[in-house]
Amino acid sequence: MKATLAPSSLTFTSLPYSSSFHSSSSSLLFRCPSSSASMTTTTRGNVAVAAAATSTEALRKGIAEFYNETSGLWEEIWGDHMHHGFYDPDSSVQLSDSGHREAQIRMIEESLRFSGVTTDEEEEKKIKKIVDVGCGIGGSSRYLASKFGAESIGITLSPVQAKRANDLAAAQSLAHKVSFQVADALEQPFEDGKFDLVWSMESGEHMPDKAKFVNELVRVVAPGGRIIIVTWCHRNLSEGEKALQPWEQNLLDRICKTFYLPAWCSTDDYVHLLQSHSLQDIKCADWSENVAPFWPAVIRTALTWKGLVSLLRSGMKSIKGALTMPLMIEGYKKGVIKFGIITCRKPL
Ligand code: SAH
């Protein structure tokens, strides 16, 4: 979750990426616009590749710093799940704090149910090894490991998160089942086919190369295993539409600046990427309505005494982050931002 608190030391202050989609979604790579747009010769192409690599490195560093600096404050206010809650569309938005935390657990349960993991007892029993890709401080891993009696490994770019996640696992006597490390989702340090459940809860939006991200998820999942991606997306483009409207892109760009996001993609783009692999049961859904109460709640907590003190302690950049939150609400309301779940299974 990129919500409450902005980084106190951004390494770049303007958005370095823009989407350069190719409609064949086999190459969903997001490049620096200034370096990709006019590259026609090999030399200039090499320059573009180098520039993209530098930008990717800057993004990785920025994400790590962002979470190093903000995770403690998030945990203090919201606990160990750094993702949206799942609500009934007509539920009251005045839920208590514990209601929001329950909604975050419900997000995990609904994701498992949607993917088919918990609708079949035999399926459920098969889950012995889990990877939590973009694990935050490990809330999902600990929950899933306890639920399934499984082992879970979480990866994050933030050393502070990895340490806190391991400390929490030890405090909950789960260290023999659950562990966390710093590693890149785009180059996972795991052998092929290792995991029965590949879990990515609100980390996909940070990935600058969606094709590589999906390739890695597909590579590490075991035959018969499930992949669950829950992520921020932009709306699907309509037939013949090549890009979002300029005002829509502008809105997303403003969010990217604060929350360290490269260009966004749609749930359709994820589905196309998964279809380019031999996978079964590819399904997706738009849960935007189910998460609608979440951001207003985050803003309300930021405006409490405790929230304000935390924000002030974090400095101007955090305040800027908090001021960006209404853009998320605007994005959902105007239908530009979609909260997507995409799941599938690797054939046996
Ligand atoms: N899934 C967690 C945290 C979501 S916050 C939860 O639901 O609580 C996003 C997480 O994605 C952070 O932990 C961040 O470090 C991680 N992340 C972003 N880009 C990543 C990358 N390239 N490799 C590994 N982790 C990444």
Tab-separated table of N, CA, C and O in Angstrom, residues 165-258:
chain	number	residue	atom	x	y	z
A	165	ALA	N	9.391	-8.005	9.161
A	165	ALA	CA	8.566	-9.192	8.870
A	165	ALA	C	9.140	-10.420	9.573
A	165	ALA	O	8.394	-11.213	10.170
A	166	ASN	N	10.473	-10.570	9.560
A	166	ASN	CA	11.093	-11.707	10.256
A	166	ASN	C	10.909	-11.585	11.765
A	166	ASN	O	10.645	-12.583	12.448
A	167	ASP	N	11.034	-10.373	12.291
A	167	ASP	CA	10.849	-10.175	13.739
A	167	ASP	C	9.416	-10.536	14.154
A	167	ASP	O	9.196	-11.181	15.180
A	168	LEU	N	8.459	-10.113	13.348
A	168	LEU	CA	7.058	-10.422	13.685
A	168	LEU	C	6.814	-11.933	13.612
A	168	LEU	O	6.082	-12.489	14.430
A	169	ALA	N	7.430	-12.582	12.621
A	169	ALA	CA	7.272	-14.037	12.501
A	169	ALA	C	7.828	-14.725	13.748
A	169	ALA	O	7.199	-15.638	14.302
A	170	ALA	N	9.002	-14.254	14.202
A	170	ALA	CA	9.605	-14.855	15.410
A	170	ALA	C	8.697	-14.606	16.618
A	170	ALA	O	8.435	-15.521	17.407
A	171	ALA	N	8.195	-13.391	16.735
A	171	ALA	CA	7.342	-13.049	17.888
A	171	ALA	C	6.065	-13.890	17.892
A	171	ALA	O	5.501	-14.156	18.952
A	172	GLN	N	5.631	-14.314	16.708
A	172	GLN	CA	4.402	-15.118	16.637
A	172	GLN	C	4.716	-16.617	16.527
A	172	GLN	O	3.855	-17.408	16.137
A	173	SER	N	5.960	-16.982	16.854
A	173	SER	CA	6.415	-18.383	16.798
A	173	SER	C	6.156	-19.010	15.417
A	173	SER	O	5.738	-20.164	15.310
A	174	LEU	N	6.398	-18.233	14.400
A	174	LEU	CA	6.187	-18.738	13.036
A	174	LEU	C	7.489	-18.786	12.229
A	174	LEU	O	7.467	-19.080	11.030
A	175	ALA	N	8.610	-18.506	12.917
A	175	ALA	CA	9.869	-18.376	12.175
A	175	ALA	C	10.283	-19.675	11.483
A	175	ALA	O	11.008	-19.652	10.489
A	176	HIS	N	9.804	-20.822	11.989
A	176	HIS	CA	10.158	-22.091	11.332
A	176	HIS	C	9.358	-22.289	10.037
A	176	HIS	O	9.692	-23.131	9.211
A	177	LYS	N	8.301	-21.503	9.864
A	177	LYS	CA	7.425	-21.671	8.694
A	177	LYS	C	7.551	-20.528	7.686
A	177	LYS	O	7.259	-20.689	6.507
A	178	VAL	N	7.929	-19.352	8.193
A	178	VAL	CA	7.820	-18.140	7.383
A	178	VAL	C	9.132	-17.376	7.427
A	178	VAL	O	9.696	-17.180	8.507
A	179	SER	N	9.624	-16.954	6.274
A	179	SER	CA	10.835	-16.127	6.297
A	179	SER	C	10.756	-15.077	5.192
A	179	SER	O	9.981	-15.215	4.235
A	180	PHE	N	11.577	-14.050	5.355
A	180	PHE	CA	11.514	-12.901	4.455
A	180	PHE	C	12.913	-12.486	4.053
A	180	PHE	O	13.840	-12.574	4.854
A	181	GLN	N	13.037	-12.018	2.835
A	181	GLN	CA	14.341	-11.574	2.366
A	181	GLN	C	14.182	-10.445	1.351
A	181	GLN	O	13.108	-10.278	0.762
A	182	VAL	N	15.279	-9.720	1.170
A	182	VAL	CA	15.294	-8.683	0.139
A	182	VAL	C	15.599	-9.370	-1.192
A	182	VAL	O	16.617	-10.055	-1.323
A	183	ALA	N	14.716	-9.236	-2.133
A	183	ALA	CA	14.946	-9.795	-3.477
A	183	ALA	C	14.011	-9.092	-4.448
A	183	ALA	O	12.977	-8.543	-4.056
A	184	ASP	N	14.407	-9.117	-5.723
A	184	ASP	CA	13.620	-8.449	-6.758
A	184	ASP	C	12.632	-9.432	-7.386
A	184	ASP	O	13.030	-10.506	-7.842
A	185	ALA	N	11.382	-9.031	-7.421
A	185	ALA	CA	10.337	-9.863	-8.043
A	185	ALA	C	10.636	-10.162	-9.508
A	185	ALA	O	10.146	-11.146	-10.054
A	186	LEU	N	11.443	-9.302	-10.144
A	186	LEU	CA	11.741	-9.501	-11.560
A	186	LEU	C	12.910	-10.457	-11.783
A	186	LEU	O	13.198	-10.847	-12.910
A	187	GLU	N	13.591	-10.794	-10.685
A	187	GLU	CA	14.691	-11.779	-10.765
A	187	GLU	C	14.675	-12.583	-9.487
A	187	GLU	O	15.526	-12.433	-8.613
A	188	GLN	N	13.707	-13.441	-9.352
A	188	GLN	CA	13.496	-14.125	-8.070
A	188	GLN	C	14.551	-15.201	-7.829
A	188	GLN	O	14.873	-15.961	-8.746
A	189	PRO	N	15.063	-15.282	-6.596
A	189	PRO	CA	16.148	-16.223	-6.302
A	189	PRO	C	15.626	-17.633	-5.999
A	189	PRO	O	16.031	-18.266	-5.020
A	190	PHE	N	14.688	-18.118	-6.805
A	190	PHE	CA	14.069	-19.418	-6.538
A	190	PHE	C	14.136	-20.290	-7.778
A	190	PHE	O	14.070	-19.790	-8.909
A	191	GLU	N	14.198	-21.605	-7.529
A	191	GLU	CA	14.211	-22.508	-8.684
A	191	GLU	C	12.812	-22.591	-9.313
A	191	GLU	O	11.812	-22.216	-8.669
A	192	ASP	N	12.776	-23.085	-10.529
A	192	ASP	CA	11.506	-23.212	-11.264
A	192	ASP	C	10.555	-24.131	-10.493
A	192	ASP	O	10.979	-25.121	-9.888
A	193	GLY	N	9.284	-23.819	-10.574
A	193	GLY	CA	8.240	-24.734	-10.083
A	193	GLY	C	8.258	-25.005	-8.593
A	193	GLY	O	7.842	-26.074	-8.150
A	194	LYS	N	8.734	-24.056	-7.784
A	194	LYS	CA	8.934	-24.330	-6.358
A	194	LYS	C	7.657	-24.162	-5.516
A	194	LYS	O	7.503	-24.778	-4.476
A	195	PHE	N	6.706	-23.322	-5.966
A	195	PHE	CA	5.635	-22.899	-5.057
A	195	PHE	C	4.236	-23.347	-5.522
A	195	PHE	O	3.892	-23.220	-6.692
A	196	ASP	N	3.441	-23.791	-4.549
A	196	ASP	CA	2.057	-24.184	-4.855
A	196	ASP	C	1.151	-22.967	-4.975
A	196	ASP	O	0.118	-23.019	-5.635
A	197	LEU	N	1.532	-21.899	-4.274
A	197	LEU	CA	0.752	-20.662	-4.365
A	197	LEU	C	1.712	-19.487	-4.545
A	197	LEU	O	2.621	-19.296	-3.734
A	198	VAL	N	1.502	-18.747	-5.630
A	198	VAL	CA	2.298	-17.546	-5.902
A	198	VAL	C	1.372	-16.351	-5.672
A	198	VAL	O	0.367	-16.194	-6.372
A	199	TRP	N	1.714	-15.559	-4.680
A	199	TRP	CA	0.812	-14.528	-4.153
A	199	TRP	C	1.425	-13.158	-4.376
A	199	TRP	O	2.532	-12.890	-3.897
A	200	SER	N	0.729	-12.292	-5.086
A	200	SER	CA	1.216	-10.919	-5.237
A	200	SER	C	0.078	-9.958	-4.894
A	200	SER	O	-0.821	-9.724	-5.717
A	201	MET	N	0.111	-9.443	-3.678
A	201	MET	CA	-0.951	-8.553	-3.200
A	201	MET	C	-0.460	-7.108	-3.269
A	201	MET	O	0.414	-6.696	-2.503
A	202	GLU	N	-0.971	-6.368	-4.216
A	202	GLU	CA	-0.664	-4.949	-4.379
A	202	GLU	C	0.842	-4.650	-4.473
A	202	GLU	O	1.368	-3.788	-3.783
A	203	SER	N	1.514	-5.445	-5.298
A	203	SER	CA	2.909	-5.126	-5.621
A	203	SER	C	3.102	-4.957	-7.130
A	203	SER	O	4.019	-4.259	-7.563
A	204	GLY	N	2.227	-5.543	-7.927
A	204	GLY	CA	2.367	-5.492	-9.388
A	204	GLY	C	2.441	-4.075	-9.933
A	204	GLY	O	3.135	-3.810	-10.917
A	205	GLU	N	1.747	-3.149	-9.265
A	205	GLU	CA	1.742	-1.768	-9.764
A	205	GLU	C	3.128	-1.132	-9.709
A	205	GLU	O	3.391	-0.141	-10.386
A	206	HIS	N	4.025	-1.702	-8.897
A	206	HIS	CA	5.390	-1.159	-8.812
A	206	HIS	C	6.317	-1.707	-9.899
A	206	HIS	O	7.456	-1.262	-10.016
A	207	MET	N	5.872	-2.718	-10.646
A	207	MET	CA	6.792	-3.425	-11.544
A	207	MET	C	6.925	-2.683	-12.875
A	207	MET	O	5.941	-2.503	-13.597
A	208	PRO	N	8.155	-2.298	-13.231
A	208	PRO	CA	8.337	-1.526	-14.469
A	208	PRO	C	8.252	-2.387	-15.730
A	208	PRO	O	8.112	-1.848	-16.817
A	209	ASP	N	8.348	-3.696	-15.583
A	209	ASP	CA	8.281	-4.581	-16.743
A	209	ASP	C	7.272	-5.680	-16.409
A	209	ASP	O	7.615	-6.679	-15.763
A	210	LYS	N	6.020	-5.466	-16.841
A	210	LYS	CA	4.945	-6.384	-16.439
A	210	LYS	C	5.148	-7.774	-17.053
A	210	LYS	O	4.791	-8.783	-16.447
A	211	ALA	N	5.718	-7.824	-18.264
A	211	ALA	CA	5.925	-9.124	-18.911
A	211	ALA	C	6.939	-9.952	-18.125
A	211	ALA	O	6.746	-11.144	-17.877
A	212	LYS	N	8.009	-9.292	-17.692
A	212	LYS	CA	9.040	-9.993	-16.923
A	212	LYS	C	8.474	-10.431	-15.564
A	212	LYS	O	8.767	-11.524	-15.072
A	213	PHE	N	7.667	-9.567	-14.988
A	213	PHE	CA	7.028	-9.880	-13.713
A	213	PHE	C	6.190	-11.159	-13.854
A	213	PHE	O	6.362	-12.126	-13.095
A	214	VAL	N	5.323	-11.174	-14.862
A	214	VAL	CA	4.465	-12.348	-15.069
A	214	VAL	C	5.314	-13.576	-15.397
A	214	VAL	O	5.061	-14.675	-14.883
A	215	ASN	N	6.356	-13.409	-16.218
A	215	ASN	CA	7.239	-14.553	-16.539
A	215	ASN	C	7.785	-15.186	-15.268
A	215	ASN	O	7.843	-16.409	-15.140
A	216	GLU	N	8.205	-14.337	-14.332
A	216	GLU	CA	8.780	-14.849	-13.086
A	216	GLU	C	7.733	-15.576	-12.241
A	216	GLU	O	8.008	-16.626	-11.664
A	217	LEU	N	6.520	-15.016	-12.185
A	217	LEU	CA	5.456	-15.679	-11.419
A	217	LEU	C	5.168	-17.062	-12.015
A	217	LEU	O	5.014	-18.051	-11.297
A	218	VAL	N	5.131	-17.100	-13.347
A	218	VAL	CA	4.826	-18.360	-14.039
A	218	VAL	C	5.981	-19.359	-13.858
A	218	VAL	O	5.769	-20.556	-13.691
A	219	ARG	N	7.199	-18.841	-13.861
A	219	ARG	CA	8.372	-19.720	-13.723
A	219	ARG	C	8.403	-20.411	-12.351
A	219	ARG	O	8.670	-21.598	-12.248
A	220	VAL	N	8.099	-19.652	-11.289
A	220	VAL	CA	8.293	-20.233	-9.939
A	220	VAL	C	7.089	-21.037	-9.440
A	220	VAL	O	7.192	-21.743	-8.439
A	221	VAL	N	5.940	-20.942	-10.135
A	221	VAL	CA	4.781	-21.702	-9.668
A	221	VAL	C	4.933	-23.175	-10.075
A	221	VAL	O	5.459	-23.493	-11.148
A	222	ALA	N	4.506	-24.065	-9.174
A	222	ALA	CA	4.612	-25.502	-9.442
A	222	ALA	C	3.506	-25.935	-10.396
A	222	ALA	O	2.439	-25.314	-10.426
A	223	PRO	N	3.720	-27.007	-11.145
A	223	PRO	CA	2.621	-27.548	-11.952
A	223	PRO	C	1.418	-27.832	-11.035
A	223	PRO	O	1.576	-28.403	-9.957
A	224	GLY	N	0.255	-27.370	-11.441
A	224	GLY	CA	-0.951	-27.520	-10.614
A	224	GLY	C	-1.140	-26.382	-9.616
A	224	GLY	O	-2.170	-26.282	-8.971
A	225	GLY	N	-0.118	-25.507	-9.497
A	225	GLY	CA	-0.186	-24.411	-8.521
A	225	GLY	C	-0.938	-23.198	-9.067
A	225	GLY	O	-1.214	-23.095	-10.261
A	226	ARG	N	-1.262	-22.305	-8.150
A	226	ARG	CA	-2.048	-21.108	-8.506
A	226	ARG	C	-1.200	-19.842	-8.438
A	226	ARG	O	-0.323	-19.730	-7.571
A	227	ILE	N	-1.565	-18.898	-9.290
A	227	ILE	CA	-1.003	-17.540	-9.217
A	227	ILE	C	-2.163	-16.595	-8.897
A	227	ILE	O	-3.225	-16.667	-9.545
A	228	ILE	N	-1.957	-15.738	-7.914
A	228	ILE	CA	-2.967	-14.726	-7.579
A	228	ILE	C	-2.294	-13.349	-7.614
A	228	ILE	O	-1.352	-13.101	-6.857
A	229	ILE	N	-2.789	-12.504	-8.511
A	229	ILE	CA	-2.275	-11.124	-8.612
A	229	ILE	C	-3.424	-10.187	-8.264
A	229	ILE	O	-4.482	-10.237	-8.905
A	230	VAL	N	-3.230	-9.377	-7.240
A	230	VAL	CA	-4.238	-8.366	-6.884
A	230	VAL	C	-3.524	-7.024	-7.010
A	230	VAL	O	-2.493	-6.813	-6.363
A	231	THR	N	-4.033	-6.144	-7.851
A	231	THR	CA	-3.206	-4.975	-8.173
A	231	THR	C	-4.012	-3.780	-8.675
A	231	THR	O	-5.138	-3.921	-9.142
A	232	TRP	N	-3.379	-2.624	-8.570
A	232	TRP	CA	-3.968	-1.397	-9.123
A	232	TRP	C	-3.779	-1.423	-10.639
A	232	TRP	O	-2.665	-1.664	-11.120
A	233	CYS	N	-4.847	-1.142	-11.352
A	233	CYS	CA	-4.777	-1.110	-12.813
A	233	CYS	C	-5.419	0.176	-13.315
A	233	CYS	O	-6.134	0.840	-12.579
A	234	HIS	N	-5.149	0.500	-14.580
A	234	HIS	CA	-6.005	1.524	-15.181
A	234	HIS	C	-7.142	0.795	-15.898
A	234	HIS	O	-7.103	-0.419	-16.079
A	235	ARG	N	-8.169	1.540	-16.307
A	235	ARG	CA	-9.320	0.915	-16.964
A	235	ARG	C	-8.872	0.193	-18.235
A	235	ARG	O	-7.847	0.534	-18.823
A	236	ASN	N	-9.644	-0.792	-18.637
A	236	ASN	CA	-9.380	-1.436	-19.921
A	236	ASN	C	-9.646	-0.433	-21.036
A	236	ASN	O	-10.577	0.360	-20.948
A	237	LEU	N	-8.824	-0.479	-22.070
A	237	LEU	CA	-9.062	0.398	-23.218
A	237	LEU	C	-10.191	-0.196	-24.063
A	237	LEU	O	-10.347	-1.420	-24.124
A	238	SER	N	-10.978	0.685	-24.678
A	238	SER	CA	-12.035	0.134	-25.540
A	238	SER	C	-11.471	-0.208	-26.904
A	238	SER	O	-10.346	0.174	-27.246
A	239	GLU	N	-12.269	-0.940	-27.638
A	239	GLU	CA	-11.887	-1.375	-28.986
A	239	GLU	C	-11.372	-0.171	-29.795
A	239	GLU	O	-12.044	0.862	-29.860
A	240	GLY	N	-10.189	-0.287	-30.356
A	240	GLY	CA	-9.667	0.790	-31.213
A	240	GLY	C	-8.961	1.895	-30.449
A	240	GLY	O	-8.258	2.710	-31.048
A	241	GLU	N	-9.139	1.939	-29.136
A	241	GLU	CA	-8.485	2.979	-28.333
A	241	GLU	C	-7.015	2.589	-28.139
A	241	GLU	O	-6.730	1.448	-27.776
A	242	LYS	N	-6.115	3.535	-28.357
A	242	LYS	CA	-4.680	3.200	-28.270
A	242	LYS	C	-4.080	3.554	-26.914
A	242	LYS	O	-3.067	3.010	-26.507
A	243	ALA	N	-4.669	4.533	-26.258
A	243	ALA	CA	-4.113	4.999	-24.980
A	243	ALA	C	-5.223	5.656	-24.171
A	243	ALA	O	-6.314	5.918	-24.696
A	244	LEU	N	-4.913	5.909	-22.903
A	244	LEU	CA	-5.864	6.650	-22.069
A	244	LEU	C	-6.001	8.071	-22.602
A	244	LEU	O	-5.128	8.561	-23.333
A	245	GLN	N	-7.038	8.753	-22.192
A	245	GLN	CA	-7.194	10.170	-22.515
A	245	GLN	C	-6.086	10.954	-21.797
A	245	GLN	O	-5.661	10.549	-20.703
A	246	PRO	N	-5.633	12.074	-22.374
A	246	PRO	CA	-4.555	12.841	-21.721
A	246	PRO	C	-4.871	13.207	-20.271
A	246	PRO	O	-4.002	13.110	-19.403
A	247	TRP	N	-6.133	13.573	-19.975
A	247	TRP	CA	-6.434	13.956	-18.588
A	247	TRP	C	-6.329	12.746	-17.654
A	247	TRP	O	-5.938	12.875	-16.488
A	248	GLU	N	-6.643	11.569	-18.187
A	248	GLU	CA	-6.548	10.349	-17.371
A	248	GLU	C	-5.071	10.033	-17.082
A	248	GLU	O	-4.682	9.729	-15.948
A	249	GLN	N	-4.263	10.128	-18.141
A	249	GLN	CA	-2.830	9.864	-17.981
A	249	GLN	C	-2.208	10.850	-16.998
A	249	GLN	O	-1.383	10.492	-16.157
A	250	ASN	N	-2.659	12.091	-17.111
A	250	ASN	CA	-2.151	13.131	-16.230
A	250	ASN	C	-2.464	12.816	-14.750
A	250	ASN	O	-1.610	12.963	-13.873
A	251	LEU	N	-3.665	12.347	-14.512
A	251	LEU	CA	-4.060	11.982	-13.138
A	251	LEU	C	-3.155	10.862	-12.604
A	251	LEU	O	-2.632	10.936	-11.488
A	252	LEU	N	-2.947	9.830	-13.430
A	252	LEU	CA	-2.100	8.711	-12.997
A	252	LEU	C	-0.656	9.173	-12.778
A	252	LEU	O	-0.002	8.769	-11.815
A	253	ASP	N	-0.171	10.029	-13.668
A	253	ASP	CA	1.203	10.516	-13.528
A	253	ASP	C	1.410	11.227	-12.187
A	253	ASP	O	2.455	11.091	-11.548
A	254	ARG	N	0.380	11.960	-11.775
A	254	ARG	CA	0.517	12.682	-10.510
A	254	ARG	C	0.573	11.706	-9.331
A	254	ARG	O	1.277	11.926	-8.359
A	255	ILE	N	-0.144	10.593	-9.448
A	255	ILE	CA	-0.100	9.566	-8.388
A	255	ILE	C	1.255	8.856	-8.403
A	255	ILE	O	1.862	8.613	-7.361
A	256	CYS	N	1.740	8.567	-9.610
A	256	CYS	CA	3.031	7.868	-9.751
A	256	CYS	C	4.159	8.626	-9.067
A	256	CYS	O	5.040	8.034	-8.443
A	257	LYS	N	4.135	9.935	-9.216
A	257	LYS	CA	5.219	10.755	-8.672
A	257	LYS	C	5.386	10.520	-7.181
A	257	LYS	O	6.494	10.442	-6.677
A	258	THR	N	4.299	10.458	-6.465
A	258	THR	CA	4.382	10.322	-5.010
A	258	THR	C	4.606	8.886	-4.565
A	258	THR	O	5.294	8.650	-3.577
